[in-house]
GROMACS .gro file of C-alpha atoms in nm:
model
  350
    1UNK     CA    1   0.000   0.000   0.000
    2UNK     CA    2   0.155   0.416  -0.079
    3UNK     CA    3   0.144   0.590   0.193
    4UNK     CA    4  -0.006   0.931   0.158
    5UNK     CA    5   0.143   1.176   0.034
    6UNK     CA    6   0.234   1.423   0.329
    7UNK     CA    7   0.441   1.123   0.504
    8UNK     CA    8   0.581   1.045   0.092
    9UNK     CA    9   0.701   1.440   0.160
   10UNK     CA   10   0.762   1.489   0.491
   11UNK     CA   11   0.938   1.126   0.559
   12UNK     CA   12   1.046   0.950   0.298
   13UNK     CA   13   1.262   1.242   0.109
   14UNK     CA   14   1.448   1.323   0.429
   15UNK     CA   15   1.483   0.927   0.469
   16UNK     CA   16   1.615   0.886   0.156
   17UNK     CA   17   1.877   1.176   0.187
   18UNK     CA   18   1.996   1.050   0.463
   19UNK     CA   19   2.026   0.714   0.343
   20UNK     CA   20   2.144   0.839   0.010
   21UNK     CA   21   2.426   1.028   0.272
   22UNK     CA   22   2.535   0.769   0.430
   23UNK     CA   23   2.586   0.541   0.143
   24UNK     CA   24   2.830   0.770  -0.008
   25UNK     CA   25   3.011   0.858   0.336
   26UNK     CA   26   3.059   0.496   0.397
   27UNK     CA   27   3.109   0.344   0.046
   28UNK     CA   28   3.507   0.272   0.106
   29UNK     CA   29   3.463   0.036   0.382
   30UNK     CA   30   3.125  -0.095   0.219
   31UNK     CA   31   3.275  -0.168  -0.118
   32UNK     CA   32   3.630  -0.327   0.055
   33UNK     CA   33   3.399  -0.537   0.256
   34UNK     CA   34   3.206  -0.635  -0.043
   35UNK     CA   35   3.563  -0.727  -0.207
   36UNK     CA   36   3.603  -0.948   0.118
   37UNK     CA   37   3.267  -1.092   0.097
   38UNK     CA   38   3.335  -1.222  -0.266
   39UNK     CA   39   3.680  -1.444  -0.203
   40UNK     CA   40   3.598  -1.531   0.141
   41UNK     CA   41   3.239  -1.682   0.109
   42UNK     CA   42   3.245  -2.001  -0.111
   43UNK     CA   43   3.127  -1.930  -0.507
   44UNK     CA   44   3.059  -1.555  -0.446
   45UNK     CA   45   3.340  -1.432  -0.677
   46UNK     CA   46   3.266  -1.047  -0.782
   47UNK     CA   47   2.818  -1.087  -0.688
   48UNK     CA   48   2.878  -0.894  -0.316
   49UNK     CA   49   3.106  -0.618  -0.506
   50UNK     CA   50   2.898  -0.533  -0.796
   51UNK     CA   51   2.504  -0.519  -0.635
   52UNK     CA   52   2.695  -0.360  -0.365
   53UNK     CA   53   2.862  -0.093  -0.631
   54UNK     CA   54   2.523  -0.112  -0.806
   55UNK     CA   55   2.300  -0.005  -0.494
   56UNK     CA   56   2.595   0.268  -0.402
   57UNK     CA   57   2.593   0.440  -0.722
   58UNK     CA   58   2.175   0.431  -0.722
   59UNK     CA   59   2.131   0.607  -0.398
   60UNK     CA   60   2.416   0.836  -0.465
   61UNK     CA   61   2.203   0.944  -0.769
   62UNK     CA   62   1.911   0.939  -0.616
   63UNK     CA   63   2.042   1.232  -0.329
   64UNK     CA   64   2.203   1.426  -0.615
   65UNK     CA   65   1.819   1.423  -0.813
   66UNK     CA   66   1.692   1.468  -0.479
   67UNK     CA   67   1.837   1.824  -0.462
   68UNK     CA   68   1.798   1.915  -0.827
   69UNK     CA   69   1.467   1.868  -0.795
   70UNK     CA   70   1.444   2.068  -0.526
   71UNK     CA   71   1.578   2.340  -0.766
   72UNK     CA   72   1.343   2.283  -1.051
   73UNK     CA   73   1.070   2.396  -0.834
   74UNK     CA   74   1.206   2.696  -0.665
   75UNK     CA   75   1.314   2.744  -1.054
   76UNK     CA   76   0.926   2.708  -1.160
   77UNK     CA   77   0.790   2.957  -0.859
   78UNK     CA   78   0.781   2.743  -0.578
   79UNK     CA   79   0.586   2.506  -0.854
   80UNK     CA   80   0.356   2.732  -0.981
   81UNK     CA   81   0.479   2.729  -1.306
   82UNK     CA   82   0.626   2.373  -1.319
   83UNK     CA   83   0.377   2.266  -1.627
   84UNK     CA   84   0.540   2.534  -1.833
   85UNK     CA   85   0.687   2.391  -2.150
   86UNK     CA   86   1.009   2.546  -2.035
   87UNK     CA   87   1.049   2.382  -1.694
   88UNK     CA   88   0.864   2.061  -1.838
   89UNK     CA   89   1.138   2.011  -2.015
   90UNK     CA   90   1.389   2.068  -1.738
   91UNK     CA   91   1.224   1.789  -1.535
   92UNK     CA   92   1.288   1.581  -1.893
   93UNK     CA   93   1.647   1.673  -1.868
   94UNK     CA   94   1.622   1.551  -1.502
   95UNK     CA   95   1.537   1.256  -1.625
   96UNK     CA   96   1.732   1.152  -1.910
   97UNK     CA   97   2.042   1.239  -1.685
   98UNK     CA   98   1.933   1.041  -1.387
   99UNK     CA   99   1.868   0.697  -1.619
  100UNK     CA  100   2.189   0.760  -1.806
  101UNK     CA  101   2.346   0.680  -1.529
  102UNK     CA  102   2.161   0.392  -1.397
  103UNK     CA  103   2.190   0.284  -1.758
  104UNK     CA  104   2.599   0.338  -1.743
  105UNK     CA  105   2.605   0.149  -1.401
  106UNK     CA  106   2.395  -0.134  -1.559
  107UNK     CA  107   2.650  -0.159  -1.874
  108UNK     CA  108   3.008  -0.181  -1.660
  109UNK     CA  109   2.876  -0.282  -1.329
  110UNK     CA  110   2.679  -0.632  -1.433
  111UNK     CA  111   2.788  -0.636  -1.787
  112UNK     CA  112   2.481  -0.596  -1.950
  113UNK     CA  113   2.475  -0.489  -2.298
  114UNK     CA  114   2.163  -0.429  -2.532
  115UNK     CA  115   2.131  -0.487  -2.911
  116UNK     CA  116   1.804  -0.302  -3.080
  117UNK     CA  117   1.685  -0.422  -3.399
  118UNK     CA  118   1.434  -0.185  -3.563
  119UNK     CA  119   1.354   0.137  -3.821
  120UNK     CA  120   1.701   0.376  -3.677
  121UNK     CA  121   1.575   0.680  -3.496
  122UNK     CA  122   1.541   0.873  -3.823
  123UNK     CA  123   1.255   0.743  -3.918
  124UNK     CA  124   1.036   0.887  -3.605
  125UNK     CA  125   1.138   1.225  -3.598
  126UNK     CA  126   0.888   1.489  -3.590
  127UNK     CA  127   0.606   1.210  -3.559
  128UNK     CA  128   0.407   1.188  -3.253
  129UNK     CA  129   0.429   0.856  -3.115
  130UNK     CA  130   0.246   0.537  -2.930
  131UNK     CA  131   0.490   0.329  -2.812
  132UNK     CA  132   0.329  -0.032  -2.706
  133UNK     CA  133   0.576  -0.235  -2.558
  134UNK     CA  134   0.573  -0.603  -2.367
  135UNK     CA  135   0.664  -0.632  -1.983
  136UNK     CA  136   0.876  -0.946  -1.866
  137UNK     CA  137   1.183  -0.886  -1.640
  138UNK     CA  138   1.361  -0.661  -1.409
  139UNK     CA  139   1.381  -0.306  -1.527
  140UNK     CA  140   1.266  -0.305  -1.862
  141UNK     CA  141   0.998  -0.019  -1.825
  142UNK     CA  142   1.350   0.177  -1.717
  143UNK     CA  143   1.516   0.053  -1.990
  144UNK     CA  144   1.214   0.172  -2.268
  145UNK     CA  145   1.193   0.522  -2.100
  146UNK     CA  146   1.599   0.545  -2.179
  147UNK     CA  147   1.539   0.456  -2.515
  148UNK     CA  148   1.291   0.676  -2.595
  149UNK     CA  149   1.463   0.968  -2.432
  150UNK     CA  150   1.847   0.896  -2.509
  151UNK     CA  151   1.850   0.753  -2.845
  152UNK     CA  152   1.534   0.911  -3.013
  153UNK     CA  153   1.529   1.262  -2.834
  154UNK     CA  154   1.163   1.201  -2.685
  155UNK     CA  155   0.922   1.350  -2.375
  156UNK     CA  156   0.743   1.025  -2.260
  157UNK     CA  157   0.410   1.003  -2.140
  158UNK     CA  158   0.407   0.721  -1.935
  159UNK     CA  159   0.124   0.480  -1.745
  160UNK     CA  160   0.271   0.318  -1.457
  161UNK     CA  161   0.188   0.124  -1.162
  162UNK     CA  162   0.179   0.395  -0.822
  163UNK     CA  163   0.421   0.160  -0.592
  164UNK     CA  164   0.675   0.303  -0.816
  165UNK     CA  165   0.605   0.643  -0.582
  166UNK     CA  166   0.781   0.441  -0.311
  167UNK     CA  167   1.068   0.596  -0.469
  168UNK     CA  168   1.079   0.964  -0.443
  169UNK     CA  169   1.282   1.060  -0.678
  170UNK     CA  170   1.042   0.884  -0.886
  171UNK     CA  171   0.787   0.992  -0.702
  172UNK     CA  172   0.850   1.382  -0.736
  173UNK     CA  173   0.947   1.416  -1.103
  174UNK     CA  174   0.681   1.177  -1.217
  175UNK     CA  175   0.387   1.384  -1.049
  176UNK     CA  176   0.523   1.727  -1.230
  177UNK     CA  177   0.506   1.562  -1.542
  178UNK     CA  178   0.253   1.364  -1.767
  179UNK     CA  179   0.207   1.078  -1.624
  180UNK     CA  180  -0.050   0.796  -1.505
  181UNK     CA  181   0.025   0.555  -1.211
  182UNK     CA  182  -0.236   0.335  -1.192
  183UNK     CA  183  -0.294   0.121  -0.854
  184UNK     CA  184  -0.377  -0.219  -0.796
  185UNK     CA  185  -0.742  -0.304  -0.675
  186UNK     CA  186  -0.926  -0.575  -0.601
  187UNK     CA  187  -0.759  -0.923  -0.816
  188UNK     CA  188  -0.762  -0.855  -1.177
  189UNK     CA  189  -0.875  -0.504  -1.112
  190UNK     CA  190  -0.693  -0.155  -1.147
  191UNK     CA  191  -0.773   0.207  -1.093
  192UNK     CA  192  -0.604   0.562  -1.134
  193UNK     CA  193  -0.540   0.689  -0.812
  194UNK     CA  194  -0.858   0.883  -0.715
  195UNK     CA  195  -0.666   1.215  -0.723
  196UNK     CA  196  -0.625   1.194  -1.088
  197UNK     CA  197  -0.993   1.085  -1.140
  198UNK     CA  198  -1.158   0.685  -1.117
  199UNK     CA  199  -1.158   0.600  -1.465
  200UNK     CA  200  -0.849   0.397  -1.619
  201UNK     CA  201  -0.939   0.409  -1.965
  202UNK     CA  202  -1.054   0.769  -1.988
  203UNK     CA  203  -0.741   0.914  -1.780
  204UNK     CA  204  -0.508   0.699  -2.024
  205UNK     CA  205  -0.680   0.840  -2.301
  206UNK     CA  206  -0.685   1.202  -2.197
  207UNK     CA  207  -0.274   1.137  -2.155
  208UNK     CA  208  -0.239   1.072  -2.481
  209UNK     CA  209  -0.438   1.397  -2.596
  210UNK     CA  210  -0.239   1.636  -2.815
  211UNK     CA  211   0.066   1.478  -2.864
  212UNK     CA  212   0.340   1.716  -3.029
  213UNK     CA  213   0.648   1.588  -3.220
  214UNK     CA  214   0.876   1.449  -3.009
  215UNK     CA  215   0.625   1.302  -2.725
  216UNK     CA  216   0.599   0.916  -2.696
  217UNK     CA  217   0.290   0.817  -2.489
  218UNK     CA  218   0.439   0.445  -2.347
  219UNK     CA  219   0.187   0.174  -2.253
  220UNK     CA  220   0.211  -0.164  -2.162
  221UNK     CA  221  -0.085  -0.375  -2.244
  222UNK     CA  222  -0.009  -0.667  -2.053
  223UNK     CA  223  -0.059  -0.484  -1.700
  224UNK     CA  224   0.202  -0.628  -1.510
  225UNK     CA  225   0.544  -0.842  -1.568
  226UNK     CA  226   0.527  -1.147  -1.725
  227UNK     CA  227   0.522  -1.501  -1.572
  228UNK     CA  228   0.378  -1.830  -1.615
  229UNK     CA  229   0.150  -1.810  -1.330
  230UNK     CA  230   0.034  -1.472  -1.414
  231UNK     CA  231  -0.034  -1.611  -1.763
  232UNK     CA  232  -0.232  -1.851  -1.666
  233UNK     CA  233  -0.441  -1.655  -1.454
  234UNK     CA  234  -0.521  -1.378  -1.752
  235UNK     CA  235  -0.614  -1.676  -1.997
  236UNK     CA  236  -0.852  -1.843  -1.702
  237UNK     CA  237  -1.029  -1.521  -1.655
  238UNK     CA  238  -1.065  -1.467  -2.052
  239UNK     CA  239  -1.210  -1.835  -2.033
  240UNK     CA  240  -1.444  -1.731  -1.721
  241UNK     CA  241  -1.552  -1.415  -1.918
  242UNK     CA  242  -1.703  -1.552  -2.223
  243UNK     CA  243  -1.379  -1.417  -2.431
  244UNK     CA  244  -1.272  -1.782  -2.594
  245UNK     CA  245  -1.127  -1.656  -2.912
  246UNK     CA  246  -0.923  -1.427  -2.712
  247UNK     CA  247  -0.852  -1.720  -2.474
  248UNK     CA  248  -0.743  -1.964  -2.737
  249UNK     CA  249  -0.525  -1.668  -2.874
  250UNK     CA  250  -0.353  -1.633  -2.547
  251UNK     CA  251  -0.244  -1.999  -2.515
  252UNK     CA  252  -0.061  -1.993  -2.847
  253UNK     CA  253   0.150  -1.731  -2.733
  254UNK     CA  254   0.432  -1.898  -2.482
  255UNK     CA  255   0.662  -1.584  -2.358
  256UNK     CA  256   0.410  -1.317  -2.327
  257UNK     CA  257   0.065  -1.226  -2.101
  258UNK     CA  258  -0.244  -1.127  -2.338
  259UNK     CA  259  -0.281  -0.777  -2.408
  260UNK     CA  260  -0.570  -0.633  -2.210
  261UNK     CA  261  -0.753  -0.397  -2.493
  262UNK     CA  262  -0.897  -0.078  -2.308
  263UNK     CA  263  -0.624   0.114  -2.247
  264UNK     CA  264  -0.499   0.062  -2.581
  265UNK     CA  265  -0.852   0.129  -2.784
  266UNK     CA  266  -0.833   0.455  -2.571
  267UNK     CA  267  -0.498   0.552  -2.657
  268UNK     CA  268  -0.573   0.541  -3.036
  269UNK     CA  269  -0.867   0.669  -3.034
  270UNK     CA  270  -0.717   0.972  -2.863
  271UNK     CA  271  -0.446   1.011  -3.077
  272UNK     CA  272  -0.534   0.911  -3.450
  273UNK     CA  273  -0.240   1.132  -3.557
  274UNK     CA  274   0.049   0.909  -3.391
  275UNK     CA  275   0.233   0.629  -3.486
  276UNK     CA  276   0.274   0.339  -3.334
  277UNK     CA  277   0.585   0.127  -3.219
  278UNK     CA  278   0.516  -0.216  -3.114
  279UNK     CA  279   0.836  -0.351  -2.848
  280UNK     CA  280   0.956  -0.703  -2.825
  281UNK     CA  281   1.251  -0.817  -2.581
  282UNK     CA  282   1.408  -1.040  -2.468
  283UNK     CA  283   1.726  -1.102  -2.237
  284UNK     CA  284   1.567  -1.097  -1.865
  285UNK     CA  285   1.299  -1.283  -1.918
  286UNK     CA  286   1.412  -1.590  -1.651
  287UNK     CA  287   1.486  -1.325  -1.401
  288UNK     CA  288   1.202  -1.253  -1.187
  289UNK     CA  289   1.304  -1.303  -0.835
  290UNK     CA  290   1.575  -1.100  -0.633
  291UNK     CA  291   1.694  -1.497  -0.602
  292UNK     CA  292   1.739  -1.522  -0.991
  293UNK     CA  293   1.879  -1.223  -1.027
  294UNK     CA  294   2.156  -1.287  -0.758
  295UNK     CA  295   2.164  -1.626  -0.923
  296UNK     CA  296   2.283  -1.519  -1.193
  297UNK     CA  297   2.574  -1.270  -1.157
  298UNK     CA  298   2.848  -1.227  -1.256
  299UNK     CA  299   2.757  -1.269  -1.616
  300UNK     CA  300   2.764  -1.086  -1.936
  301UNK     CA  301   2.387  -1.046  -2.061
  302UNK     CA  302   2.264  -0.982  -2.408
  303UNK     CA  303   1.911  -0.810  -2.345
  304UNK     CA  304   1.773  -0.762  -2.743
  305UNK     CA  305   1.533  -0.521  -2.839
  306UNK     CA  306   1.322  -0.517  -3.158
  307UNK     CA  307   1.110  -0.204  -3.278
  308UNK     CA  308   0.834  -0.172  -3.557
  309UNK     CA  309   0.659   0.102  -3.640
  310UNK     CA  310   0.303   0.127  -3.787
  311UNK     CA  311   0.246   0.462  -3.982
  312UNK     CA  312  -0.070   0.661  -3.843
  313UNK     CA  313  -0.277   0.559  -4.158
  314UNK     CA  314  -0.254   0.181  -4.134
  315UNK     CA  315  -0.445   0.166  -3.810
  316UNK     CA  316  -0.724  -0.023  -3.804
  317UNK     CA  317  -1.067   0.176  -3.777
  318UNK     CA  318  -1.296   0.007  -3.570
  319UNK     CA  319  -1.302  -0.154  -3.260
  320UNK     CA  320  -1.344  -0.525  -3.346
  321UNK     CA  321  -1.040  -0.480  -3.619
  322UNK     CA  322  -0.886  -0.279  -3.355
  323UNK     CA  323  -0.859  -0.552  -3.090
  324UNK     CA  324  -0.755  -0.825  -3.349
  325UNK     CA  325  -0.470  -0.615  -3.452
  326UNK     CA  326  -0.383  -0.577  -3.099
  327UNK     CA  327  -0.356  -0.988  -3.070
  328UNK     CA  328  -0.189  -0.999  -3.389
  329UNK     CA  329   0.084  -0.791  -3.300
  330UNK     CA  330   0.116  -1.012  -2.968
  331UNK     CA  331   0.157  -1.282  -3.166
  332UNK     CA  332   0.405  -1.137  -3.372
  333UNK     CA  333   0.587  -1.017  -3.095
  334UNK     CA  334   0.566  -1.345  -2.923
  335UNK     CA  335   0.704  -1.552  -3.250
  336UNK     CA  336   0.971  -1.292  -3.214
  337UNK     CA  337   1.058  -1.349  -2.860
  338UNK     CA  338   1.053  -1.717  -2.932
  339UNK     CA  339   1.322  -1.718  -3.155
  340UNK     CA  340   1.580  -1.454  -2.981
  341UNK     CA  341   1.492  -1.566  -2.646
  342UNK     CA  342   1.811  -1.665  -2.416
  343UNK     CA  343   1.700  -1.949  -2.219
  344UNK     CA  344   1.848  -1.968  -1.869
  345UNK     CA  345   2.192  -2.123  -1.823
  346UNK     CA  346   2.263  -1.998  -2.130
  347UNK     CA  347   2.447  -1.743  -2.050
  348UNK     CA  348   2.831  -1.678  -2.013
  349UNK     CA  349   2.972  -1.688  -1.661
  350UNK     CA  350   3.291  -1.485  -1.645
   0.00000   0.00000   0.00000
């Protein structure tokens, strides 16, 4: 559950400064007893010295956006004028800076390196866009949002879940620009949180309203990160909802949830003037625990990426074509998944 948002304010930032404080104050001894960790403790090797170099680096950029933030609203009048195109895109700067370095850490820290297949960024400029992309491992909403921003110069719009907030780095920058975080309800269910207003669909479709050149409104239809059990929940309920077609859809497709339609027919139908980009990967897929991911260090990852893009004009008009373009595409992106996939143990151990 979020805690409100006085004690988000009033507790958590001072919380995490501190903490953010300390980390750097005491990373020598931290990191040397990391070091330690790894050749004394039997078939550790370098796992203590890089989450340990990994969480360091994190907090330490998490104070530093702590108290840039902090400027960025005296900046914008004490946040009266923080929605100003001007200072909207200072927060964007905020951001691209903050996950270039979580994205650098990633790269020399735990080796990870990531291979996009796809139109080169070129071929989106100066188009709005609606980026629809699958969910399955740790980090990859992070990962998307870098993309978008680093490589192809964009302002997301983003629909997130609100236990993301826990973070308030996060928490801060998100809220002073467009943004969505849905919350979890009752089993299957979800809701915007009632300060942005009840509806899911219609708040997700009033984001994507007026989209200029270089926004990307990012969705991702599955709802939540992909596993087995998940996936067998979403195709039971299809089943218990009449939706069979749909149902028998879902169990041809192995490596990915089915999407859920409504906050997709919304999105196009509030923005016929976008594109859309349809995002497959793979890489992370068998990591879905904090055990798997400790599991499986140190290695050298290959996460793949592959990007299409669907010219305004070839979107289907109505709603029934519509949703079976929606499954076709998860299908697509599925049979894509299947064949790059890197099946655990697979990987190389260094």
């Amino acid at each position: 559950m979020l805690p409100p948002y006085l004690v988000r304010r009033l507790l958590l930032i001072p919380l995490m400064l501190l903490v953010s404080l300390l980390a750097v104050v005491t990373a020598p001894a931290t990191l040397l007893l990391a070091a330690l960790a790894g050749v004394v403790i039997p078939g550790q090797r370098s796992r203590p010295l890089r989450l340990t170099t990994l969480v360091i680096g994190y907090l330490a950029a998490e104070g530093v956006a702590l108290f840039v933030l902090v400027y960025l609203w005296v900046a914008a009048g004490f946040g009266t004028r923080v929605r100003e195109p001007k200072h909207e895109r200072r927060h964007y700067l905020c951001v691209r800076a903050l996950l270039r370095w979580i994205f650098w850490m990633v790269n020399h820290v735990l080796r990870v390196r990531v291979r996009v297949e796809g139109p080169a960024p070129e071929a989106y400029r100066d188009r709005p866009l609606i980026v629809f992309c699958r969910h399955a491992g740790p980090g990859d909403s992070f990962l998307l949002v870098h993309a978008l921003m680093d490589w192809y110069d964009r302002e997301p719009r983003i629909v997130l879940k609100d236990t993301l907030q826990w973070d308030p780095a996060i928490d801060i920058v998100l809220n002073r620009l467009p943004t969505r975080f849905i919350r979890s309800g009752a089993p299957g269910k979800a809701t915007v949180d009632p300060a942005n207003g009840p509806d899911v669909e219609t708040q997700i479709g009033e984001l994507a309203r007026r989209l200029d050149h270089d926004d990307a409104l990012v969705l991702f239809p599955e709802g939540g990160n992909y596993t087995a059990r998940r996936r067998a929940r979403a195709i039971a309920k299809l089943r218990r909802r009449g939706l069979l077609a749909e149902a028998a859809k879902a169990e041809a497709m192995r490596y990915v949830l089915p999407p859920r339609p409504g906050g997709v027919l919304s999105v196009l139908e509030n923005a016929p003037e976008a594109d859309v980009v349809w995002v497959a990967h793979t890489g992370t897929d068998h990591l879905l625990t904090v055990a798997d991911v400790w599991g499986a260090l140190p290695t050298e990852m290959d996460v793949k990426m592959r990007w299409w893009q669907v010219p305004a004009g070839s979107v289907p008009a109505s709603r029934e074509e519509r949703i079976a373009w929606l499954f076709e595409w998860w299908r697509q992106i599925d049979d894509w998944i299947t064949v790059n996939r890197v099946a655990e143990g697979q990987q190389e151990t260094v």
